[in-house]
Structure formats: structure tokens, C-alpha cells
């Protein structure tokens, strides 16, 4: 569950909700239970895994070492470039 909490915290830090948006329904973008199961299984088996998905046009990468990277969309109105958020 620590991985999921870190993911949520990182997304909140990076993705500023639109003026009329009050919630971000993360489960619409990824199955959190399955994500946690994949990462936990890969850690147990000592294999490296990387899961990628998009949330609000941001590319989110979660690695088996509990690294979370969030990249801003290219050419988006929010600006260009990338911002990486790491969670341990």
C-alpha cells in the first residue's frame, strides 16, 4: 500500500486539477491492486519490472524498485519539458 500512497502523492504534486475538477479518479486509469501485485511479485522474484500508463495526458512510470516517474505531456498547454517525481 506504501507504493500506491507514494503514487497518489506524486500525482497530486505534479497534476494541478483543472478549475472545475474536484477529484482525480485514479482507478479510471489503472487497476491499483493489479499494479501493486505486479510490483510486489517482481520484487519477490528479484526481477525488474516497469509499468507505464497515462493520467491526464501525463506518462506515469512505476518501477519495481518503487521509483515513480511522471512526465508532462509534450506540447501541452501546461508547458513543455518533464518533471520527475521519485517515491521510495
Coordinates of N, CA and C in Angstrom, one line a residue:
X1 N 0.8 -1.2 0.0 CA 0.0 0.0 0.0 C 0.9 1.3 0.0
X2 N 2.1 1.2 0.5 CA 3.0 2.3 0.5 C 3.3 2.8 -0.9
X3 N 3.4 1.9 -1.9 CA 3.6 2.2 -3.3 C 2.5 3.1 -3.8
X4 N 1.3 2.7 -3.5 CA 0.1 3.4 -4.0 C 0.0 4.7 -3.4
X5 N 0.3 4.8 -2.1 CA 0.2 6.1 -1.4 C 1.3 7.1 -2.0
X6 N 2.5 6.6 -2.3 CA 3.5 7.3 -2.9 C 3.1 7.8 -4.3
X7 N 2.4 6.9 -5.1 CA 2.0 7.3 -6.4 C 0.9 8.4 -6.3
X8 N 0.0 8.3 -5.4 CA -1.0 9.3 -5.3 C -0.4 10.6 -4.9
X9 N 0.5 10.6 -3.9 CA 1.1 11.8 -3.5 C 1.9 12.5 -4.7
X10 N 2.6 11.7 -5.4 CA 3.4 12.2 -6.6 C 2.5 12.8 -7.6
X11 N 1.4 12.2 -7.9 CA 0.4 12.7 -8.9 C -0.2 14.0 -8.4
X12 N -0.5 14.1 -7.1 CA -1.1 15.3 -6.6 C -0.1 16.5 -6.7
X13 N 1.2 16.2 -6.5 CA 2.2 17.2 -6.6 C 2.4 17.7 -8.0
X14 N 2.2 16.8 -9.0 CA 2.5 17.2 -10.4 C 1.3 17.7 -11.1
X15 N 0.2 17.0 -10.9 CA -1.0 17.4 -11.7 C -1.9 18.3 -10.9
X16 N -1.9 19.6 -11.3 CA -2.8 20.5 -10.7 C -4.2 20.3 -11.3
X17 N -5.2 20.1 -10.5 CA -6.5 19.9 -11.1 C -7.0 21.1 -11.8
X18 N -7.8 20.9 -12.8 CA -8.4 22.0 -13.6 C -9.4 22.7 -12.6
X19 N -9.7 23.9 -13.0 CA -10.5 24.8 -12.1 C -11.8 24.1 -11.7
X20 N -12.5 23.4 -12.6 CA -13.7 22.8 -12.2 C -13.6 21.4 -11.7
X21 N -12.4 20.8 -11.8 CA -12.2 19.4 -11.4 C -11.9 19.4 -9.9
X22 N -12.7 18.5 -9.2 CA -12.5 18.4 -7.8 C -11.9 17.1 -7.3
X23 N -11.9 16.1 -8.3 CA -11.3 14.8 -7.9 C -10.5 14.2 -9.1
X24 N -9.6 13.4 -8.9 CA -8.9 12.6 -9.9 C -9.2 11.2 -9.6
X25 N -9.9 10.5 -10.5 CA -10.3 9.1 -10.3 C -9.2 8.2 -10.9
X26 N -8.2 7.9 -10.0 CA -7.1 7.2 -10.5 C -7.5 5.8 -11.0
X27 N -8.5 5.2 -10.4 CA -8.9 3.8 -10.8 C -9.4 3.8 -12.2
X28 N -9.8 5.0 -12.8 CA -10.2 5.0 -14.2 C -9.0 4.9 -15.1
X29 N -7.8 5.0 -14.6 CA -6.6 5.0 -15.4 C -5.8 3.7 -15.2
X30 N -5.8 3.2 -14.0 CA -5.0 2.0 -13.7 C -5.7 1.2 -12.6
X31 N -5.5 -0.1 -12.6 CA -6.0 -1.0 -11.6 C -4.9 -1.0 -10.5
X32 N -5.2 -0.3 -9.4 CA -4.2 -0.1 -8.3 C -3.8 -1.5 -7.7
X33 N -4.8 -2.3 -7.5 CA -4.5 -3.6 -6.9 C -3.6 -4.5 -7.8
X34 N -3.8 -4.4 -9.1 CA -3.0 -5.2 -10.0 C -1.6 -4.6 -10.1
X35 N -1.5 -3.2 -10.1 CA -0.2 -2.6 -10.1 C 0.6 -3.0 -8.9
X36 N 0.0 -2.9 -7.7 CA 0.7 -3.3 -6.5 C 1.1 -4.8 -6.6
X37 N 0.3 -5.7 -7.1 CA 0.6 -7.1 -7.2 C 1.8 -7.3 -8.1
X38 N 1.8 -6.6 -9.2 CA 2.9 -6.8 -10.2 C 4.2 -6.3 -9.6
X39 N 4.2 -5.2 -9.0 CA 5.4 -4.7 -8.4 C 5.9 -5.5 -7.2
X40 N 5.0 -6.0 -6.4 CA 5.4 -6.8 -5.3 C 5.9 -8.2 -5.8
X41 N 5.3 -8.8 -6.8 CA 5.7 -10.1 -7.3 C 7.1 -9.9 -7.9
X42 N 7.3 -8.8 -8.6 CA 8.7 -8.7 -9.3 C 9.7 -8.5 -8.2
X43 N 9.4 -7.8 -7.1 CA 10.4 -7.6 -6.1 C 10.7 -8.9 -5.4
X44 N 9.7 -9.7 -5.2 CA 9.9 -11.0 -4.5 C 10.7 -12.0 -5.4
X45 N 10.5 -11.9 -6.7 CA 11.3 -12.7 -7.7 C 12.6 -12.1 -8.1
X46 N 12.9 -10.9 -7.6 CA 14.1 -10.2 -7.9 C 14.3 -10.0 -9.4
X47 N 13.2 -9.6 -10.0 CA 13.2 -9.2 -11.4 C 12.8 -7.8 -11.6
X48 N 13.3 -7.1 -12.6 CA 13.0 -5.7 -12.8 C 11.7 -5.6 -13.7
X49 N 10.8 -4.8 -13.2 CA 9.6 -4.5 -14.0 C 9.3 -3.0 -14.0
X50 N 8.7 -2.6 -15.1 CA 8.4 -1.2 -15.3 C 6.9 -1.2 -15.9
X51 N 6.0 -0.5 -15.2 CA 4.7 -0.4 -15.7 C 4.4 1.1 -16.1
X52 N 3.9 1.3 -17.2 CA 3.6 2.6 -17.7 C 2.1 2.8 -18.0
X53 N 1.6 4.0 -17.7 CA 0.2 4.3 -18.0 C 0.1 5.8 -18.1
X54 N -1.0 6.3 -18.6 CA -1.2 7.8 -18.6 C -2.3 8.2 -17.7
X55 N -2.2 9.4 -17.1 CA -3.2 10.0 -16.3 C -3.2 11.5 -16.7
X56 N -4.4 11.9 -17.1 CA -4.5 13.3 -17.6 C -3.4 13.7 -18.5
X57 N -3.1 12.9 -19.5 CA -2.1 13.1 -20.5 C -0.6 13.0 -20.0
X58 N -0.4 12.8 -18.7 CA 0.9 12.6 -18.2 C 1.3 11.1 -18.3
X59 N 2.5 10.8 -18.7 CA 3.0 9.5 -18.7 C 3.6 9.1 -17.3
X60 N 3.0 8.1 -16.7 CA 3.4 7.6 -15.4 C 4.2 6.3 -15.5
X61 N 5.3 6.2 -14.9 CA 6.1 5.0 -14.9 C 6.4 4.6 -13.5
X62 N 6.0 3.4 -13.2 CA 6.3 2.8 -11.8 C 7.2 1.6 -12.0
X63 N 8.3 1.6 -11.3 CA 9.3 0.6 -11.4 C 9.3 -0.3 -10.2
X64 N 9.9 -1.5 -10.4 CA 9.9 -2.5 -9.3 C 10.7 -2.1 -8.1
X65 N 11.6 -1.1 -8.3 CA 12.3 -0.6 -7.1 C 11.6 0.6 -6.4
X66 N 10.3 0.7 -6.7 CA 9.3 1.7 -6.1 C 9.6 3.1 -6.6
X67 N 10.3 3.2 -7.7 CA 10.6 4.5 -8.3 C 9.3 4.9 -9.1
X68 N 8.9 6.1 -8.9 CA 7.7 6.7 -9.7 C 8.2 7.9 -10.5
X69 N 8.0 7.8 -11.8 CA 8.4 8.9 -12.7 C 7.1 9.4 -13.3
X70 N 7.0 10.7 -13.4 CA 5.8 11.4 -14.0 C 6.4 12.4 -15.0
X71 N 6.0 12.2 -16.3 CA 6.5 13.1 -17.3 C 5.3 13.9 -17.9
X72 N 5.5 15.2 -18.0 CA 4.5 16.1 -18.5 C 4.3 15.8 -20.0
X73 N 3.1 16.0 -20.5 CA 2.9 15.8 -21.9 C 3.6 16.8 -22.8
X74 N 4.1 16.3 -23.9 CA 4.8 17.2 -24.8 C 3.8 18.2 -25.5
X75 N 4.2 19.4 -25.6 CA 3.3 20.4 -26.3 C 2.0 20.7 -25.6
X76 N 1.9 20.4 -24.3 CA 0.6 20.6 -23.6 C 0.6 22.1 -23.2
X77 N -0.6 22.6 -22.9 CA -0.8 24.0 -22.5 C -0.1 24.2 -21.1
X78 N 0.1 23.2 -20.4 CA 0.7 23.3 -19.1 C 2.2 23.6 -19.2
X79 N 2.8 23.6 -20.3 CA 4.2 23.8 -20.5 C 4.8 22.6 -21.1
X80 N 6.1 22.7 -21.4 CA 6.8 21.6 -22.0 C 7.9 21.2 -21.0
X81 N 8.5 20.1 -21.4 CA 9.6 19.5 -20.5 C 9.1 18.4 -19.7
X82 N 9.8 18.0 -18.7 CA 9.4 16.9 -17.9 C 9.7 17.2 -16.5
X83 N 9.0 16.6 -15.6 CA 9.2 16.6 -14.2 C 9.2 15.2 -13.7
X84 N 10.2 14.8 -13.0 CA 10.2 13.5 -12.4 C 10.0 13.6 -11.0
X85 N 9.1 12.7 -10.5 CA 8.9 12.6 -9.0 C 9.3 11.2 -8.6
X86 N 10.1 11.1 -7.6 CA 10.6 9.9 -7.1 C 9.9 9.5 -5.8
X87 N 9.5 8.3 -5.6 CA 8.9 7.9 -4.3 C 9.7 6.6 -4.0
X88 N 10.0 6.5 -2.7 CA 10.7 5.3 -2.3 C 9.9 4.4 -1.5

